[in-house]
Amino acid sequence: MTLTVDAAARTHVGRVRRRNEDAFYAGRSLFAVADGLGGHVAGDIASATAIEAVRAYDRGAKSADLPDALGQAIAAANESLRNKIKEAPELAGMGTTLVAMLCSEESAALANVGDSRAYLLRGNTYRQITEDHTYGNLVADAGGVPALAERITRFIDGRADGRSPDITIRSLRPDDRFLLCSDGLSGVVSNNVVRDTLTSLSDPGEAADHLIALALEQGGPDNITVVVIDVTWSAE
């Protein structure tokens, strides 16, 4: 028996935005969500460029090499944005968040830059396993400062001044279910409702569809992207 990974990804422009500035990738061993920054130049180009760069790293890697491989993927995404801006200077200022998961054997590496998130449902426990890079997580009493808590402190924009990702390594277990998402979901649908959806719908595609629908029911104020990733046992 061996561990296998099955995933489903969905994205929706939402009910307010005119264009979808989210992008995603769901491959064999690599899964990622990028959210182009609202109010910045060409957020859709930034997210698509980042995803196109990281997808090249959907290839076999040993468990011990996962953090380095995923770190190289994030660096490649940043370099791709830098090159894109060199080719088209009017794109200067574009940026994107990125959360990614790279699997091999019985391990996974997770990387995030910004406030797109990864969650893990393991048994009856559901929790966020990435940390948002926002001022709210850095500044004491940030909740009392208007518009501060939600401001992003770290993102990918082609520069090389401290925008490195957080990278962690995790052991995979049969029946683990991971969720990668943009804040178009996490910002409007409560953790309890998301957990209930992931618990009650066994098919990852059905779960992804329902999560999109839940965000739309809450007004869909932002683009919505979800990747549901299931870890299962299968015969070799």
Tab-separated table of C-alpha atoms in Angstrom:
chain	number	residue	atom	x	y	z
A	1	MET	CA	0.000	0.000	0.000
A	2	THR	CA	1.107	3.537	-0.673
A	3	LEU	CA	-0.139	7.039	-0.007
A	4	THR	CA	-1.804	8.796	-2.920
A	5	VAL	CA	-3.105	12.321	-3.287
A	6	ASP	CA	-6.334	13.369	-5.014
A	7	ALA	CA	-7.388	16.989	-5.450
A	8	ALA	CA	-10.032	19.275	-6.903
A	9	ALA	CA	-9.712	23.006	-7.570
A	10	ARG	CA	-12.313	25.671	-8.265
A	11	THR	CA	-12.259	29.432	-8.756
A	12	HIS	CA	-14.953	32.086	-9.179
A	13	VAL	CA	-14.806	35.803	-9.846
A	14	GLY	CA	-17.398	36.433	-7.102
A	15	ARG	CA	-20.341	38.804	-7.230
A	16	VAL	CA	-18.532	42.142	-6.987
A	17	ARG	CA	-15.215	42.011	-8.845
A	18	ARG	CA	-15.116	42.469	-12.613
A	19	ARG	CA	-12.138	40.195	-13.155
A	20	ASN	CA	-10.668	37.217	-11.393
A	21	GLU	CA	-7.228	38.043	-9.975
A	22	ASP	CA	-6.865	34.594	-8.383
A	23	ALA	CA	-4.999	31.721	-10.027
A	24	PHE	CA	-4.406	28.109	-9.004
A	25	TYR	CA	-2.614	24.920	-9.889
A	26	ALA	CA	-3.570	21.360	-8.952
A	27	GLY	CA	-1.170	18.790	-10.356
A	28	ARG	CA	0.199	15.414	-9.319
A	29	SER	CA	2.292	16.485	-6.347
A	30	LEU	CA	2.103	20.287	-6.348
A	31	PHE	CA	-0.906	22.411	-5.416
A	32	ALA	CA	-1.014	26.202	-5.201
A	33	VAL	CA	-3.270	29.247	-4.897
A	34	ALA	CA	-2.233	32.810	-5.748
A	35	ASP	CA	-4.283	35.941	-5.098
A	36	GLY	CA	-3.306	39.058	-7.038
A	37	LEU	CA	-3.324	42.054	-4.743
A	38	GLY	CA	-6.370	44.273	-5.045
A	39	GLY	CA	-5.552	47.887	-5.779
A	40	HIS	CA	-2.187	46.984	-7.285
A	41	VAL	CA	-1.326	47.057	-10.967
A	42	ALA	CA	-2.312	43.917	-12.888
A	43	GLY	CA	-3.048	41.564	-9.997
A	44	ASP	CA	-4.345	38.987	-12.452
A	45	ILE	CA	-1.065	39.005	-14.360
A	46	ALA	CA	0.905	38.699	-11.123
A	47	SER	CA	-1.025	35.661	-9.874
A	48	ALA	CA	-0.999	33.919	-13.260
A	49	THR	CA	2.735	34.559	-13.656
A	50	ALA	CA	3.482	33.117	-10.217
A	51	ILE	CA	1.410	29.992	-10.825
A	52	GLU	CA	2.984	29.420	-14.240
A	53	ALA	CA	6.427	29.549	-12.621
A	54	VAL	CA	5.721	27.184	-9.722
A	55	ARG	CA	3.966	24.552	-11.818
A	56	ALA	CA	7.337	23.654	-13.349
A	57	TYR	CA	8.227	22.170	-9.937
A	58	ASP	CA	5.473	19.539	-10.088
A	59	ARG	CA	8.019	16.775	-10.439
A	60	GLY	CA	9.418	13.978	-8.350
A	61	ALA	CA	11.356	14.996	-5.259
A	62	LYS	CA	12.584	13.094	-2.244
A	63	SER	CA	10.971	13.941	1.071
A	64	ALA	CA	14.200	15.448	2.395
A	65	ASP	CA	14.383	17.752	-0.632
A	66	LEU	CA	10.825	19.110	-0.415
A	67	PRO	CA	11.603	22.359	1.461
A	68	ASP	CA	14.420	23.272	-0.931
A	69	ALA	CA	12.332	22.402	-3.975
A	70	LEU	CA	9.381	24.471	-2.795
A	71	GLY	CA	11.662	27.348	-1.834
A	72	GLN	CA	13.118	27.260	-5.337
A	73	ALA	CA	9.593	27.321	-6.759
A	74	ILE	CA	8.713	30.474	-4.799
A	75	ALA	CA	12.001	32.085	-5.849
A	76	ALA	CA	11.212	31.219	-9.463
A	77	ALA	CA	7.804	32.858	-9.128
A	78	ASN	CA	9.391	36.023	-7.789
A	79	GLU	CA	11.986	36.033	-10.566
A	80	SER	CA	9.253	35.569	-13.171
A	81	LEU	CA	7.475	38.656	-11.866
A	82	ARG	CA	10.749	40.593	-11.949
A	83	ASN	CA	11.353	39.560	-15.567
A	84	LYS	CA	7.781	40.402	-16.522
A	85	ILE	CA	8.194	43.897	-15.095
A	86	LYS	CA	11.478	44.362	-16.983
A	87	GLU	CA	9.673	43.491	-20.205
A	88	ALA	CA	6.700	45.735	-19.402
A	89	PRO	CA	7.656	48.516	-16.919
A	90	GLU	CA	4.031	49.620	-16.687
A	91	LEU	CA	3.447	46.486	-14.597
A	92	ALA	CA	5.727	47.727	-11.803
A	93	GLY	CA	3.833	47.496	-8.523
A	94	MET	CA	1.965	44.292	-9.287
A	95	GLY	CA	2.058	41.605	-6.626
A	96	THR	CA	0.460	38.404	-5.413
A	97	THR	CA	0.088	36.151	-2.419
A	98	LEU	CA	0.997	32.491	-2.800
A	99	VAL	CA	0.291	29.363	-0.777
A	100	ALA	CA	1.629	26.051	-2.074
A	101	MET	CA	1.925	22.405	-1.049
A	102	LEU	CA	4.435	19.930	-2.495
A	103	CYS	CA	4.058	16.219	-1.664
A	104	SER	CA	6.399	13.253	-1.848
A	105	GLU	CA	6.097	9.788	-0.332
A	106	GLU	CA	4.575	10.392	3.125
A	107	SER	CA	5.565	14.043	3.563
A	108	ALA	CA	4.494	17.468	2.344
A	109	ALA	CA	6.119	20.878	2.383
A	110	LEU	CA	3.920	23.948	2.726
A	111	ALA	CA	4.925	27.473	1.747
A	112	ASN	CA	3.033	30.733	2.036
A	113	VAL	CA	3.599	34.391	1.342
A	114	GLY	CA	0.733	36.738	2.230
A	115	ASP	CA	-2.726	35.839	3.508
A	116	SER	CA	-3.840	32.985	1.283
A	117	ARG	CA	-4.177	30.038	3.616
A	118	ALA	CA	-3.699	26.317	4.127
A	119	TYR	CA	-5.909	24.300	6.483
A	120	LEU	CA	-5.742	20.686	7.628
A	121	LEU	CA	-8.668	18.443	8.555
A	122	ARG	CA	-7.283	15.436	10.429
A	123	GLY	CA	-9.856	13.312	12.175
A	124	ASN	CA	-12.075	15.682	14.141
A	125	THR	CA	-9.503	18.485	14.208
A	126	TYR	CA	-9.617	21.316	11.678
A	127	ARG	CA	-7.133	24.171	11.863
A	128	GLN	CA	-5.218	26.738	9.871
A	129	ILE	CA	-1.630	25.577	9.355
A	130	THR	CA	-0.194	28.733	7.797
A	131	GLU	CA	0.155	32.168	9.350
A	132	ASP	CA	-1.195	35.262	7.621
A	133	HIS	CA	1.478	37.810	6.828
A	134	THR	CA	-0.515	40.818	7.973
A	135	TYR	CA	0.118	43.703	10.313
A	136	GLY	CA	-2.546	42.249	12.561
A	137	ASN	CA	-0.169	39.392	13.396
A	138	LEU	CA	2.777	41.707	14.022
A	139	VAL	CA	1.476	44.789	15.822
A	140	ALA	CA	0.239	44.701	19.422
A	141	ASP	CA	-3.404	45.811	19.731
A	142	ALA	CA	-3.661	45.940	15.941
A	143	GLY	CA	-7.414	45.501	16.207
A	144	GLY	CA	-7.712	49.041	17.524
A	145	VAL	CA	-5.920	50.568	14.552
A	146	PRO	CA	-8.294	51.215	11.620
A	147	ALA	CA	-7.478	49.254	8.427
A	148	LEU	CA	-4.219	47.951	9.903
A	149	ALA	CA	-4.951	44.355	10.832
A	150	GLU	CA	-5.843	43.257	7.301
A	151	ARG	CA	-2.922	44.917	5.525
A	152	ILE	CA	-0.490	42.410	4.025
A	153	THR	CA	3.123	42.706	5.140
A	154	ARG	CA	4.689	40.204	2.746
A	155	PHE	CA	3.911	39.272	-0.840
A	156	ILE	CA	5.592	38.371	-4.115
A	157	ASP	CA	6.307	41.366	-6.335
A	158	GLY	CA	9.604	40.677	-8.079
A	159	ARG	CA	11.783	42.345	-5.476
A	160	ALA	CA	14.281	40.600	-3.205
A	161	ASP	CA	14.007	42.533	0.060
A	162	GLY	CA	12.636	40.177	2.668
A	163	ARG	CA	9.606	38.699	0.909
A	164	SER	CA	10.701	35.124	1.577
A	165	PRO	CA	8.069	32.453	2.270
A	166	ASP	CA	7.365	30.551	5.447
A	167	ILE	CA	8.125	26.891	4.689
A	168	THR	CA	7.170	23.982	6.928
A	169	ILE	CA	7.359	20.203	6.511
A	170	ARG	CA	4.546	17.873	7.597
A	171	SER	CA	4.010	14.142	7.783
A	172	LEU	CA	1.012	12.935	5.816
A	173	ARG	CA	-1.514	10.498	7.215
A	174	PRO	CA	-4.225	8.522	5.454
A	175	ASP	CA	-7.514	10.457	5.340
A	176	ASP	CA	-5.835	13.841	5.833
A	177	ARG	CA	-7.719	16.553	3.952
A	178	PHE	CA	-6.016	19.839	3.142
A	179	LEU	CA	-7.597	23.058	1.926
A	180	LEU	CA	-5.727	25.831	0.145
A	181	CYS	CA	-7.755	28.981	-0.406
A	182	SER	CA	-7.738	32.682	-1.111
A	183	ASP	CA	-9.333	35.103	1.338
A	184	GLY	CA	-12.418	35.216	-0.860
A	185	LEU	CA	-13.397	32.078	1.078
A	186	SER	CA	-11.708	32.474	4.461
A	187	GLY	CA	-12.772	36.100	4.781
A	188	VAL	CA	-16.516	35.415	4.535
A	189	VAL	CA	-17.196	31.777	5.509
A	190	SER	CA	-16.585	30.727	9.111
A	191	ASN	CA	-14.161	27.968	10.036
A	192	ASN	CA	-16.977	25.914	11.517
A	193	VAL	CA	-18.983	25.994	8.285
A	194	VAL	CA	-15.925	25.131	6.185
A	195	ARG	CA	-15.049	22.280	8.555
A	196	ASP	CA	-18.586	20.890	8.360
A	197	THR	CA	-18.424	20.988	4.564
A	198	LEU	CA	-15.072	19.228	4.416
A	199	THR	CA	-16.286	16.636	6.914
A	200	SER	CA	-19.627	15.876	5.290
A	201	LEU	CA	-18.707	15.807	1.579
A	202	SER	CA	-16.277	13.008	0.791
A	203	ASP	CA	-15.707	13.876	-2.859
A	204	PRO	CA	-13.143	16.701	-3.166
A	205	GLY	CA	-14.885	18.154	-6.222
A	206	GLU	CA	-18.240	18.320	-4.445
A	207	ALA	CA	-16.582	19.886	-1.406
A	208	ALA	CA	-14.840	22.493	-3.558
A	209	ASP	CA	-18.075	23.345	-5.381
A	210	HIS	CA	-19.946	23.736	-2.115
A	211	LEU	CA	-17.280	25.996	-0.615
A	212	ILE	CA	-17.522	28.296	-3.634
A	213	ALA	CA	-21.316	28.328	-3.273
A	214	LEU	CA	-21.043	29.204	0.425
A	215	ALA	CA	-18.823	32.200	-0.321
A	216	LEU	CA	-21.242	33.372	-3.006
A	217	GLU	CA	-24.119	33.077	-0.538
A	218	GLN	CA	-22.224	35.521	1.670
A	219	GLY	CA	-22.169	38.047	-1.159
A	220	GLY	CA	-18.991	36.929	-2.895
A	221	PRO	CA	-17.245	40.273	-2.282
A	222	ASP	CA	-13.905	38.982	-3.575
A	223	ASN	CA	-12.560	36.384	-5.984
A	224	ILE	CA	-12.856	32.883	-4.513
A	225	THR	CA	-10.411	30.033	-5.071
A	226	VAL	CA	-10.197	26.691	-3.293
A	227	VAL	CA	-8.101	23.538	-3.697
A	228	VAL	CA	-9.250	20.494	-1.708
A	229	ILE	CA	-6.541	17.839	-1.343
A	230	ASP	CA	-7.209	14.313	-0.056
A	231	VAL	CA	-4.567	11.875	1.156
A	232	THR	CA	-5.562	8.217	0.882
A	233	TRP	CA	-4.128	4.716	0.867
A	234	SER	CA	-4.038	2.894	-2.438
A	235	ALA	CA	-2.617	-0.379	-3.733
A	236	GLU	CA	0.674	-0.143	-5.586
